C-alpha cells in the first residue's frame, strides 16, 4: 500500500477527532486536509520506528486544531448561549451559524467496522450535547479528554503526541473530568422501540397532531432552531409553540437520515429544503429536537434540495 493510501485510511477517524475538537464539519475537514498536506510534505522525514503513522497524524491534527481554536469563539447549542425563551411567534433575530455546534453525517466521522463496544463509545461521543460540552474545555484539555477517554490512548501515548509528560496529561484529564463526564454508551443500533417512537413522531409531525407529538417528549425535553438563539424547555412550552406554528408547518415533509449518532430528518416546506432536524432519544421518549434551519446542509447529508412529491414514512 502506498503512502497516500495509508494516509487516506485514517481520514474518517481523523475527521471524527477534529470534529469533536472544532464542532464544525467544514472546519474539521479543513483541519484534516491540512494534516494530510503537512504529512505528505514531511513524508521523507517520517520514521515509523519512532512513532506509528496513526500517532504521527494525530500529533499533526492536534497542532492544527489547537492553532485554529486560538482565533475562534466557542461554539455551543442555544441552551449553552442563552436562557430559555418564552413561547411566541417571534424567535428573534438569527445569529451567525459560527456560534453553534454544527451537525455532521455519521458516515463522515464514524467508522463502520470495529469492536461494538468501541463503536458505541464513538457514537455517544459524537452526539450534539457531548460535542457542545467539549467546547467548554480549553483546547489542550479537550484534546486530552478525547484522546484518553474517547479514543482510548494511554497517558504515555498522549504525552508523546502533545510533547508533554504523562503526569501533565493526567492533570489535564482530571481537570477536564471536573467539567464534564463521558456519556454512558448505548447500543449502536436503534431498538424496535426507538424505531416505533420515530415512526410515531413522523406520523404526528406530518399530520400536524401536536398533542400526539408532544406526548412523545420527555417532560423536560428541549427544542431549538439554530441559527436562532431561541429555545424552549418542557412539554408545556413546546406544546404552546407548536400550536402557534401549526399552520406554518402545514406542508412540511420529513426525509430520514442520521446525524451525530442520532436519527435525523431532512425538513422540507412546500417541497423546498428547509434544514435538518436531529432527534435525541432517551429511554421511552424524545429528549431533544434540534432543527438546523440551513438548507445548505442538505448536500452534506446526501439529501435533495427539492422534493417532487410528498414523502411519507
PDB file of C-alpha atoms in Angstrom:
ATOM      1  CA  UNK A   1       0.000   0.000   0.000  1.00  0.00           C
ATOM      2  CA  UNK A   2       1.382   3.420  -0.969  1.00  0.00           C
ATOM      3  CA  UNK A   3       1.903   6.257   1.490  1.00  0.00           C
ATOM      4  CA  UNK A   4      -1.026   8.282   0.152  1.00  0.00           C
ATOM      5  CA  UNK A   5      -3.367   5.299   0.502  1.00  0.00           C
ATOM      6  CA  UNK A   6      -2.181   4.797   4.079  1.00  0.00           C
ATOM      7  CA  UNK A   7      -2.934   8.440   4.837  1.00  0.00           C
ATOM      8  CA  UNK A   8      -6.430   8.139   3.351  1.00  0.00           C
ATOM      9  CA  UNK A   9      -7.114   5.117   5.543  1.00  0.00           C
ATOM     10  CA  UNK A  10      -7.099   7.430   8.567  1.00  0.00           C
ATOM     11  CA  UNK A  11      -9.310  10.190   7.111  1.00  0.00           C
ATOM     12  CA  UNK A  12     -12.644   9.232   8.713  1.00  0.00           C
ATOM     13  CA  UNK A  13     -11.166   8.734  12.193  1.00  0.00           C
ATOM     14  CA  UNK A  14      -9.182  11.973  11.924  1.00  0.00           C
ATOM     15  CA  UNK A  15     -12.307  13.820  10.811  1.00  0.00           C
ATOM     16  CA  UNK A  16     -14.163  12.486  13.864  1.00  0.00           C
ATOM     17  CA  UNK A  17     -11.347  13.685  16.118  1.00  0.00           C
ATOM     18  CA  UNK A  18     -11.161  17.133  14.507  1.00  0.00           C
ATOM     19  CA  UNK A  19     -14.960  17.474  14.550  1.00  0.00           C
ATOM     20  CA  UNK A  20     -15.039  16.824  18.286  1.00  0.00           C
ATOM     21  CA  UNK A  21     -12.302  19.439  18.694  1.00  0.00           C
ATOM     22  CA  UNK A  22     -13.856  22.085  16.411  1.00  0.00           C
ATOM     23  CA  UNK A  23     -17.620  21.278  16.407  1.00  0.00           C
ATOM     24  CA  UNK A  24     -17.979  22.041  12.697  1.00  0.00           C
ATOM     25  CA  UNK A  25     -17.624  19.587   9.819  1.00  0.00           C
ATOM     26  CA  UNK A  26     -16.268  22.141   7.351  1.00  0.00           C
ATOM     27  CA  UNK A  27     -13.563  23.254   9.761  1.00  0.00           C
ATOM     28  CA  UNK A  28     -12.820  19.637  10.698  1.00  0.00           C
ATOM     29  CA  UNK A  29     -12.355  18.649   7.064  1.00  0.00           C
ATOM     30  CA  UNK A  30     -10.124  21.690   6.523  1.00  0.00           C
ATOM     31  CA  UNK A  31      -8.039  20.583   9.521  1.00  0.00           C
ATOM     32  CA  UNK A  32      -7.765  17.034   8.184  1.00  0.00           C
ATOM     33  CA  UNK A  33      -6.786  18.272   4.748  1.00  0.00           C
ATOM     34  CA  UNK A  34      -4.095  20.479   6.276  1.00  0.00           C
ATOM     35  CA  UNK A  35      -2.941  17.454   8.288  1.00  0.00           C
ATOM     36  CA  UNK A  36      -2.657  15.380   5.108  1.00  0.00           C
ATOM     37  CA  UNK A  37      -0.769  18.141   3.286  1.00  0.00           C
ATOM     38  CA  UNK A  38       1.724  18.524   6.136  1.00  0.00           C
ATOM     39  CA  UNK A  39       2.147  14.757   6.368  1.00  0.00           C
ATOM     40  CA  UNK A  40       2.758  14.465   2.630  1.00  0.00           C
ATOM     41  CA  UNK A  41       5.303  17.273   2.716  1.00  0.00           C
ATOM     42  CA  UNK A  42       7.148  15.600   5.589  1.00  0.00           C
ATOM     43  CA  UNK A  43       6.887  12.062   4.216  1.00  0.00           C
ATOM     44  CA  UNK A  44      10.630  11.774   3.641  1.00  0.00           C
ATOM     45  CA  UNK A  45      11.368  12.571   7.297  1.00  0.00           C
ATOM     46  CA  UNK A  46       8.724  10.206   8.733  1.00  0.00           C
ATOM     47  CA  UNK A  47      10.387   7.410  10.710  1.00  0.00           C
ATOM     48  CA  UNK A  48       7.935   4.667  11.682  1.00  0.00           C
ATOM     49  CA  UNK A  49      10.462   3.241  14.130  1.00  0.00           C
ATOM     50  CA  UNK A  50       9.983   6.338  16.303  1.00  0.00           C
ATOM     51  CA  UNK A  51       6.203   6.703  16.013  1.00  0.00           C
ATOM     52  CA  UNK A  52       3.469   4.882  14.139  1.00  0.00           C
ATOM     53  CA  UNK A  53       1.663   6.628  11.298  1.00  0.00           C
ATOM     54  CA  UNK A  54      -1.529   6.989  13.344  1.00  0.00           C
ATOM     55  CA  UNK A  55       0.280   8.682  16.223  1.00  0.00           C
ATOM     56  CA  UNK A  56       2.168  10.942  13.838  1.00  0.00           C
ATOM     57  CA  UNK A  57      -1.039  12.022  12.060  1.00  0.00           C
ATOM     58  CA  UNK A  58      -2.881  12.705  15.307  1.00  0.00           C
ATOM     59  CA  UNK A  59       0.052  14.824  16.503  1.00  0.00           C
ATOM     60  CA  UNK A  60      -0.192  16.942  13.365  1.00  0.00           C
ATOM     61  CA  UNK A  61      -4.002  17.118  13.578  1.00  0.00           C
ATOM     62  CA  UNK A  62      -3.880  18.151  17.247  1.00  0.00           C
ATOM     63  CA  UNK A  63      -1.499  21.002  16.462  1.00  0.00           C
ATOM     64  CA  UNK A  64      -3.665  22.127  13.542  1.00  0.00           C
ATOM     65  CA  UNK A  65      -6.847  22.118  15.653  1.00  0.00           C
ATOM     66  CA  UNK A  66      -5.265  23.890  18.617  1.00  0.00           C
ATOM     67  CA  UNK A  67      -3.934  26.580  16.259  1.00  0.00           C
ATOM     68  CA  UNK A  68      -7.395  27.008  14.720  1.00  0.00           C
ATOM     69  CA  UNK A  69      -9.028  27.307  18.147  1.00  0.00           C
ATOM     70  CA  UNK A  70      -6.783  30.206  19.150  1.00  0.00           C
ATOM     71  CA  UNK A  71      -8.677  32.545  16.828  1.00  0.00           C
ATOM     72  CA  UNK A  72     -12.244  31.221  17.104  1.00  0.00           C
ATOM     73  CA  UNK A  73     -15.075  31.757  19.549  1.00  0.00           C
ATOM     74  CA  UNK A  74     -16.593  28.868  21.449  1.00  0.00           C
ATOM     75  CA  UNK A  75     -19.432  27.062  19.716  1.00  0.00           C
ATOM     76  CA  UNK A  76     -22.416  25.660  21.585  1.00  0.00           C
ATOM     77  CA  UNK A  77     -26.097  24.809  21.423  1.00  0.00           C
ATOM     78  CA  UNK A  78     -28.683  27.507  22.056  1.00  0.00           C
ATOM     79  CA  UNK A  79     -29.049  26.410  25.684  1.00  0.00           C
ATOM     80  CA  UNK A  80     -25.309  26.948  26.196  1.00  0.00           C
ATOM     81  CA  UNK A  81     -25.525  30.509  24.898  1.00  0.00           C
ATOM     82  CA  UNK A  82     -28.647  31.980  26.500  1.00  0.00           C
ATOM     83  CA  UNK A  83     -31.544  31.245  28.859  1.00  0.00           C
ATOM     84  CA  UNK A  84     -34.748  29.513  27.786  1.00  0.00           C
ATOM     85  CA  UNK A  85     -37.205  31.542  25.703  1.00  0.00           C
ATOM     86  CA  UNK A  86     -40.887  32.249  26.184  1.00  0.00           C
ATOM     87  CA  UNK A  87     -43.182  30.590  23.620  1.00  0.00           C
ATOM     88  CA  UNK A  88     -44.275  33.066  20.981  1.00  0.00           C
ATOM     89  CA  UNK A  89     -44.441  33.693  17.247  1.00  0.00           C
ATOM     90  CA  UNK A  90     -41.131  35.572  17.033  1.00  0.00           C
ATOM     91  CA  UNK A  91     -37.882  33.599  17.558  1.00  0.00           C
ATOM     92  CA  UNK A  92     -35.876  36.826  17.449  1.00  0.00           C
ATOM     93  CA  UNK A  93     -33.001  37.654  15.112  1.00  0.00           C
ATOM     94  CA  UNK A  94     -30.846  34.964  13.602  1.00  0.00           C
ATOM     95  CA  UNK A  95     -27.183  34.975  14.615  1.00  0.00           C
ATOM     96  CA  UNK A  96     -24.116  33.741  12.782  1.00  0.00           C
ATOM     97  CA  UNK A  97     -24.040  29.957  12.459  1.00  0.00           C
ATOM     98  CA  UNK A  98     -20.453  30.034  13.722  1.00  0.00           C
ATOM     99  CA  UNK A  99     -21.950  30.425  17.219  1.00  0.00           C
ATOM    100  CA  UNK A 100     -23.443  26.931  17.056  1.00  0.00           C
ATOM    101  CA  UNK A 101     -22.198  23.374  17.059  1.00  0.00           C
ATOM    102  CA  UNK A 102     -22.946  22.107  13.555  1.00  0.00           C
ATOM    103  CA  UNK A 103     -24.468  18.696  12.717  1.00  0.00           C
ATOM    104  CA  UNK A 104     -22.448  16.026  10.956  1.00  0.00           C
ATOM    105  CA  UNK A 105     -23.481  12.915   8.949  1.00  0.00           C
ATOM    106  CA  UNK A 106     -22.472   9.761  10.781  1.00  0.00           C
ATOM    107  CA  UNK A 107     -20.541   8.269   7.864  1.00  0.00           C
ATOM    108  CA  UNK A 108     -18.184  11.266   7.706  1.00  0.00           C
ATOM    109  CA  UNK A 109     -16.891  10.792  11.250  1.00  0.00           C
ATOM    110  CA  UNK A 110     -17.700   7.241  12.365  1.00  0.00           C
ATOM    111  CA  UNK A 111     -16.039   4.044  11.179  1.00  0.00           C
ATOM    112  CA  UNK A 112     -18.459   1.320  10.090  1.00  0.00           C
ATOM    113  CA  UNK A 113     -16.408  -1.568  11.461  1.00  0.00           C
ATOM    114  CA  UNK A 114     -14.653  -2.444  14.707  1.00  0.00           C
ATOM    115  CA  UNK A 115     -15.493  -3.612  18.181  1.00  0.00           C
ATOM    116  CA  UNK A 116     -19.191  -2.940  19.021  1.00  0.00           C
ATOM    117  CA  UNK A 117     -18.278  -1.502  22.434  1.00  0.00           C
ATOM    118  CA  UNK A 118     -15.827   0.925  20.855  1.00  0.00           C
ATOM    119  CA  UNK A 119     -18.353   1.868  18.193  1.00  0.00           C
ATOM    120  CA  UNK A 120     -20.905   2.600  20.914  1.00  0.00           C
ATOM    121  CA  UNK A 121     -18.457   4.969  22.623  1.00  0.00           C
ATOM    122  CA  UNK A 122     -17.681   6.650  19.297  1.00  0.00           C
ATOM    123  CA  UNK A 123     -21.376   7.191  18.611  1.00  0.00           C
ATOM    124  CA  UNK A 124     -22.205   8.570  22.064  1.00  0.00           C
ATOM    125  CA  UNK A 125     -19.276  10.985  21.973  1.00  0.00           C
ATOM    126  CA  UNK A 126     -20.293  12.463  18.626  1.00  0.00           C
ATOM    127  CA  UNK A 127     -23.752  13.500  19.863  1.00  0.00           C
ATOM    128  CA  UNK A 128     -24.572  17.193  19.747  1.00  0.00           C
ATOM    129  CA  UNK A 129     -24.767  17.661  23.514  1.00  0.00           C
ATOM    130  CA  UNK A 130     -21.406  15.972  24.122  1.00  0.00           C
ATOM    131  CA  UNK A 131     -19.636  17.883  21.355  1.00  0.00           C
ATOM    132  CA  UNK A 132     -21.119  21.110  22.740  1.00  0.00           C
ATOM    133  CA  UNK A 133     -19.889  20.220  26.236  1.00  0.00           C
ATOM    134  CA  UNK A 134     -16.392  19.585  24.865  1.00  0.00           C
ATOM    135  CA  UNK A 135     -16.285  23.170  23.624  1.00  0.00           C
ATOM    136  CA  UNK A 136     -16.311  24.379  27.240  1.00  0.00           C
ATOM    137  CA  UNK A 137     -12.842  22.900  27.729  1.00  0.00           C
ATOM    138  CA  UNK A 138      -9.584  24.676  26.851  1.00  0.00           C
ATOM    139  CA  UNK A 139      -8.086  23.179  23.657  1.00  0.00           C
ATOM    140  CA  UNK A 140      -5.400  21.025  25.298  1.00  0.00           C
ATOM    141  CA  UNK A 141      -7.824  19.653  27.908  1.00  0.00           C
ATOM    142  CA  UNK A 142     -10.228  18.938  25.073  1.00  0.00           C
ATOM    143  CA  UNK A 143      -7.577  17.048  23.124  1.00  0.00           C
ATOM    144  CA  UNK A 144      -6.529  15.031  26.182  1.00  0.00           C
ATOM    145  CA  UNK A 145     -10.105  14.053  27.073  1.00  0.00           C
ATOM    146  CA  UNK A 146     -10.842  12.930  23.515  1.00  0.00           C
ATOM    147  CA  UNK A 147      -7.600  11.025  23.095  1.00  0.00           C
ATOM    148  CA  UNK A 148      -7.659   9.373  26.539  1.00  0.00           C
ATOM    149  CA  UNK A 149     -11.348   8.742  27.192  1.00  0.00           C
ATOM    150  CA  UNK A 150     -12.890   8.573  23.732  1.00  0.00           C
ATOM    151  CA  UNK A 151     -10.110   7.044  21.630  1.00  0.00           C
ATOM    152  CA  UNK A 152      -8.518   5.022  24.452  1.00  0.00           C
ATOM    153  CA  UNK A 153      -4.923   6.239  24.161  1.00  0.00           C
ATOM    154  CA  UNK A 154      -2.583   5.757  27.121  1.00  0.00           C
ATOM    155  CA  UNK A 155      -1.222   8.696  29.109  1.00  0.00           C
ATOM    156  CA  UNK A 156       2.247   7.962  27.716  1.00  0.00           C
ATOM    157  CA  UNK A 157       0.961   7.975  24.119  1.00  0.00           C
ATOM    158  CA  UNK A 158      -0.868  11.278  24.615  1.00  0.00           C
ATOM    159  CA  UNK A 159       2.155  12.785  26.345  1.00  0.00           C
ATOM    160  CA  UNK A 160       4.329  11.871  23.389  1.00  0.00           C
ATOM    161  CA  UNK A 161       1.771  13.279  20.971  1.00  0.00           C
ATOM    162  CA  UNK A 162       1.434  16.610  22.822  1.00  0.00           C
ATOM    163  CA  UNK A 163       5.131  16.902  23.720  1.00  0.00           C
ATOM    164  CA  UNK A 164       4.485  16.840  27.447  1.00  0.00           C
ATOM    165  CA  UNK A 165       4.684  14.360  30.336  1.00  0.00           C
ATOM    166  CA  UNK A 166       2.239  11.613  31.418  1.00  0.00           C
ATOM    167  CA  UNK A 167       1.845  13.473  34.717  1.00  0.00           C
ATOM    168  CA  UNK A 168       0.803  16.619  32.881  1.00  0.00           C
ATOM    169  CA  UNK A 169      -1.595  14.604  30.723  1.00  0.00           C
ATOM    170  CA  UNK A 170      -3.237  13.050  33.793  1.00  0.00           C
ATOM    171  CA  UNK A 171      -3.547  16.510  35.359  1.00  0.00           C
ATOM    172  CA  UNK A 172      -5.230  17.886  32.234  1.00  0.00           C
ATOM    173  CA  UNK A 173      -7.555  14.874  32.144  1.00  0.00           C
ATOM    174  CA  UNK A 174      -8.536  15.322  35.776  1.00  0.00           C
ATOM    175  CA  UNK A 175      -9.377  18.982  35.203  1.00  0.00           C
ATOM    176  CA  UNK A 176     -11.409  18.080  32.120  1.00  0.00           C
ATOM    177  CA  UNK A 177     -13.339  15.460  34.093  1.00  0.00           C
ATOM    178  CA  UNK A 178     -14.350  18.046  36.686  1.00  0.00           C
ATOM    179  CA  UNK A 179     -16.103  19.964  33.890  1.00  0.00           C
ATOM    180  CA  UNK A 180     -17.804  17.103  32.082  1.00  0.00           C
ATOM    181  CA  UNK A 181     -18.349  13.375  32.229  1.00  0.00           C
ATOM    182  CA  UNK A 182     -18.426  10.818  29.457  1.00  0.00           C
ATOM    183  CA  UNK A 183     -21.907   9.650  28.460  1.00  0.00           C
ATOM    184  CA  UNK A 184     -22.887   6.062  29.081  1.00  0.00           C
ATOM    185  CA  UNK A 185     -22.686   4.100  25.798  1.00  0.00           C
ATOM    186  CA  UNK A 186     -25.863   2.609  24.379  1.00  0.00           C
ATOM    187  CA  UNK A 187     -26.395   0.009  21.689  1.00  0.00           C
ATOM    188  CA  UNK A 188     -25.130   1.073  18.277  1.00  0.00           C
ATOM    189  CA  UNK A 189     -28.388   0.120  16.545  1.00  0.00           C
ATOM    190  CA  UNK A 190     -31.758   1.646  17.334  1.00  0.00           C
ATOM    191  CA  UNK A 191     -34.110  -0.691  19.170  1.00  0.00           C
ATOM    192  CA  UNK A 192     -37.550  -1.641  17.821  1.00  0.00           C
ATOM    193  CA  UNK A 193     -38.992   0.711  20.447  1.00  0.00           C
ATOM    194  CA  UNK A 194     -36.828   3.563  19.151  1.00  0.00           C
ATOM    195  CA  UNK A 195     -37.948   2.910  15.583  1.00  0.00           C
ATOM    196  CA  UNK A 196     -41.579   2.828  16.691  1.00  0.00           C
ATOM    197  CA  UNK A 197     -41.070   6.119  18.521  1.00  0.00           C
ATOM    198  CA  UNK A 198     -39.606   7.731  15.411  1.00  0.00           C
ATOM    199  CA  UNK A 199     -42.443   6.416  13.232  1.00  0.00           C
ATOM    200  CA  UNK A 200     -44.970   7.931  15.623  1.00  0.00           C
ATOM    201  CA  UNK A 201     -43.029  11.206  15.591  1.00  0.00           C
ATOM    202  CA  UNK A 202     -43.141  11.362  11.778  1.00  0.00           C
ATOM    203  CA  UNK A 203     -46.841  10.484  11.744  1.00  0.00           C
ATOM    204  CA  UNK A 204     -47.664  13.162  14.326  1.00  0.00           C
ATOM    205  CA  UNK A 205     -45.489  15.756  12.576  1.00  0.00           C
ATOM    206  CA  UNK A 206     -46.822  15.189   9.069  1.00  0.00           C
ATOM    207  CA  UNK A 207     -50.476  15.043  10.200  1.00  0.00           C
ATOM    208  CA  UNK A 208     -49.957  18.083  12.429  1.00  0.00           C
ATOM    209  CA  UNK A 209     -51.190  16.231  15.504  1.00  0.00           C
ATOM    210  CA  UNK A 210     -49.445  18.399  18.065  1.00  0.00           C
ATOM    211  CA  UNK A 211     -50.923  16.590  21.053  1.00  0.00           C
ATOM    212  CA  UNK A 212     -49.574  13.251  19.799  1.00  0.00           C
ATOM    213  CA  UNK A 213     -46.195  14.794  19.049  1.00  0.00           C
ATOM    214  CA  UNK A 214     -45.849  16.387  22.468  1.00  0.00           C
ATOM    215  CA  UNK A 215     -46.843  13.096  24.123  1.00  0.00           C
ATOM    216  CA  UNK A 216     -43.649  11.593  22.693  1.00  0.00           C
ATOM    217  CA  UNK A 217     -41.462  14.141  24.506  1.00  0.00           C
ATOM    218  CA  UNK A 218     -39.862  13.801  27.908  1.00  0.00           C
ATOM    219  CA  UNK A 219     -41.275  16.176  30.490  1.00  0.00           C
ATOM    220  CA  UNK A 220     -38.011  18.185  30.405  1.00  0.00           C
ATOM    221  CA  UNK A 221     -37.417  17.927  26.639  1.00  0.00           C
ATOM    222  CA  UNK A 222     -35.825  20.826  24.768  1.00  0.00           C
ATOM    223  CA  UNK A 223     -36.390  22.270  21.317  1.00  0.00           C
ATOM    224  CA  UNK A 224     -34.127  24.714  19.468  1.00  0.00           C
ATOM    225  CA  UNK A 225     -33.691  26.104  15.959  1.00  0.00           C
ATOM    226  CA  UNK A 226     -30.202  27.344  15.041  1.00  0.00           C
ATOM    227  CA  UNK A 227     -29.366  29.977  13.778  1.00  0.00           C
ATOM    228  CA  UNK A 228     -31.810  31.426  16.326  1.00  0.00           C
ATOM    229  CA  UNK A 229     -30.826  31.649  19.986  1.00  0.00           C
ATOM    230  CA  UNK A 230     -34.474  30.849  20.742  1.00  0.00           C
ATOM    231  CA  UNK A 231     -35.005  27.588  22.591  1.00  0.00           C
ATOM    232  CA  UNK A 232     -37.678  26.032  24.778  1.00  0.00           C
ATOM    233  CA  UNK A 233     -37.688  23.549  27.638  1.00  0.00           C
ATOM    234  CA  UNK A 234     -40.549  21.402  28.855  1.00  0.00           C
ATOM    235  CA  UNK A 235     -43.606  19.861  27.275  1.00  0.00           C
ATOM    236  CA  UNK A 236     -45.926  22.764  28.097  1.00  0.00           C
ATOM    237  CA  UNK A 237     -43.734  25.421  26.479  1.00  0.00           C
ATOM    238  CA  UNK A 238     -43.065  23.279  23.411  1.00  0.00           C
ATOM    239  CA  UNK A 239     -46.756  22.428  23.050  1.00  0.00           C
ATOM    240  CA  UNK A 240     -47.689  26.118  23.131  1.00  0.00           C
ATOM    241  CA  UNK A 241     -45.085  26.941  20.500  1.00  0.00           C
ATOM    242  CA  UNK A 242     -46.138  24.063  18.246  1.00  0.00           C
ATOM    243  CA  UNK A 243     -49.790  25.046  18.413  1.00  0.00           C
ATOM    244  CA  UNK A 244     -48.867  28.586  17.415  1.00  0.00           C
ATOM    245  CA  UNK A 245     -46.854  27.393  14.418  1.00  0.00           C
ATOM    246  CA  UNK A 246     -49.046  24.514  13.255  1.00  0.00           C
ATOM    247  CA  UNK A 247     -50.439  26.335  10.214  1.00  0.00           C
ATOM    248  CA  UNK A 248     -46.961  27.448   9.105  1.00  0.00           C
ATOM    249  CA  UNK A 249     -45.810  23.804   9.089  1.00  0.00           C
ATOM    250  CA  UNK A 250     -48.878  22.523   7.227  1.00  0.00           C
ATOM    251  CA  UNK A 251     -46.937  21.385   4.163  1.00  0.00           C
ATOM    252  CA  UNK A 252     -43.721  20.281   5.837  1.00  0.00           C
ATOM    253  CA  UNK A 253     -42.245  16.895   4.928  1.00  0.00           C
ATOM    254  CA  UNK A 254     -39.539  14.739   6.513  1.00  0.00           C
ATOM    255  CA  UNK A 255     -36.882  12.525   4.923  1.00  0.00           C
ATOM    256  CA  UNK A 256     -34.935  10.165   7.191  1.00  0.00           C
ATOM    257  CA  UNK A 257     -31.164  10.475   7.637  1.00  0.00           C
ATOM    258  CA  UNK A 258     -28.757  10.335  10.592  1.00  0.00           C
ATOM    259  CA  UNK A 259     -26.554  12.897  12.304  1.00  0.00           C
ATOM    260  CA  UNK A 260     -24.236  12.893  15.307  1.00  0.00           C
ATOM    261  CA  UNK A 261     -25.012   9.292  16.171  1.00  0.00           C
ATOM    262  CA  UNK A 262     -28.725  10.137  16.331  1.00  0.00           C
ATOM    263  CA  UNK A 263     -31.682   9.751  13.989  1.00  0.00           C
ATOM    264  CA  UNK A 264     -32.328  12.881  11.946  1.00  0.00           C
ATOM    265  CA  UNK A 265     -34.630  14.172   9.226  1.00  0.00           C
ATOM    266  CA  UNK A 266     -34.268  16.458   6.260  1.00  0.00           C
ATOM    267  CA  UNK A 267     -37.021  19.056   6.607  1.00  0.00           C
ATOM    268  CA  UNK A 268     -38.871  20.425   3.582  1.00  0.00           C
ATOM    269  CA  UNK A 269     -41.541  23.109   3.284  1.00  0.00           C
ATOM    270  CA  UNK A 270     -43.670  23.170   0.137  1.00  0.00           C
ATOM    271  CA  UNK A 271     -41.126  20.787  -1.366  1.00  0.00           C
ATOM    272  CA  UNK A 272     -38.163  23.130  -0.752  1.00  0.00           C
ATOM    273  CA  UNK A 273     -35.251  22.323   1.562  1.00  0.00           C
ATOM    274  CA  UNK A 274     -35.530  23.972   4.959  1.00  0.00           C
ATOM    275  CA  UNK A 275     -32.904  22.257   7.109  1.00  0.00           C
ATOM    276  CA  UNK A 276     -32.039  19.203   9.192  1.00  0.00           C
ATOM    277  CA  UNK A 277     -33.688  18.138  12.464  1.00  0.00           C
ATOM    278  CA  UNK A 278     -31.651  15.982  14.845  1.00  0.00           C
ATOM    279  CA  UNK A 279     -33.682  13.854  17.269  1.00  0.00           C
ATOM    280  CA  UNK A 280     -32.070  12.751  20.530  1.00  0.00           C
ATOM    281  CA  UNK A 281     -33.818   9.835  22.201  1.00  0.00           C
ATOM    282  CA  UNK A 282     -33.634   8.890  25.868  1.00  0.00           C
ATOM    283  CA  UNK A 283     -35.336   5.791  27.219  1.00  0.00           C
ATOM    284  CA  UNK A 284     -39.021   5.943  26.400  1.00  0.00           C
ATOM    285  CA  UNK A 285     -39.159   9.372  24.768  1.00  0.00           C
ATOM    286  CA  UNK A 286     -37.581  12.224  22.864  1.00  0.00           C
ATOM    287  CA  UNK A 287     -35.118  14.266  24.882  1.00  0.00           C
ATOM    288  CA  UNK A 288     -34.122  16.956  22.383  1.00  0.00           C
ATOM    289  CA  UNK A 289     -35.124  18.233  18.945  1.00  0.00           C
ATOM    290  CA  UNK A 290     -32.528  20.483  17.311  1.00  0.00           C
ATOM    291  CA  UNK A 291     -33.631  21.843  13.950  1.00  0.00           C
ATOM    292  CA  UNK A 292     -30.854  23.470  11.953  1.00  0.00           C
ATOM    293  CA  UNK A 293     -32.641  25.879   9.626  1.00  0.00           C
ATOM    294  CA  UNK A 294     -29.926  25.858   6.989  1.00  0.00           C
ATOM    295  CA  UNK A 295     -30.826  24.466   3.534  1.00  0.00           C
ATOM    296  CA  UNK A 296     -27.166  24.305   2.502  1.00  0.00           C
ATOM    297  CA  UNK A 297     -26.769  21.325   4.854  1.00  0.00           C
ATOM    298  CA  UNK A 298     -28.770  19.077   2.511  1.00  0.00           C
ATOM    299  CA  UNK A 299     -25.944  18.061   0.131  1.00  0.00           C
ATOM    300  CA  UNK A 300     -23.742  17.236   3.117  1.00  0.00           C
ATOM    301  CA  UNK A 301     -26.336  14.651   4.177  1.00  0.00           C
ATOM    302  CA  UNK A 302     -26.955  13.374   0.650  1.00  0.00           C
ATOM    303  CA  UNK A 303     -30.424  14.940   0.607  1.00  0.00           C
ATOM    304  CA  UNK A 304     -32.050  16.712  -2.374  1.00  0.00           C
ATOM    305  CA  UNK A 305     -32.749  20.444  -2.339  1.00  0.00           C
ATOM    306  CA  UNK A 306     -36.307  19.873  -3.550  1.00  0.00           C
ATOM    307  CA  UNK A 307     -38.919  17.121  -3.304  1.00  0.00           C
ATOM    308  CA  UNK A 308     -41.124  16.412  -6.263  1.00  0.00           C
ATOM    309  CA  UNK A 309     -43.789  14.680  -4.217  1.00  0.00           C
ATOM    310  CA  UNK A 310     -44.703  14.239  -0.540  1.00  0.00           C
ATOM    311  CA  UNK A 311     -42.629  11.698   1.345  1.00  0.00           C
ATOM    312  CA  UNK A 312     -44.444   9.612   3.939  1.00  0.00           C
ATOM    313  CA  UNK A 313     -42.600   7.226   6.280  1.00  0.00           C
TER     314      UNK A 313
END
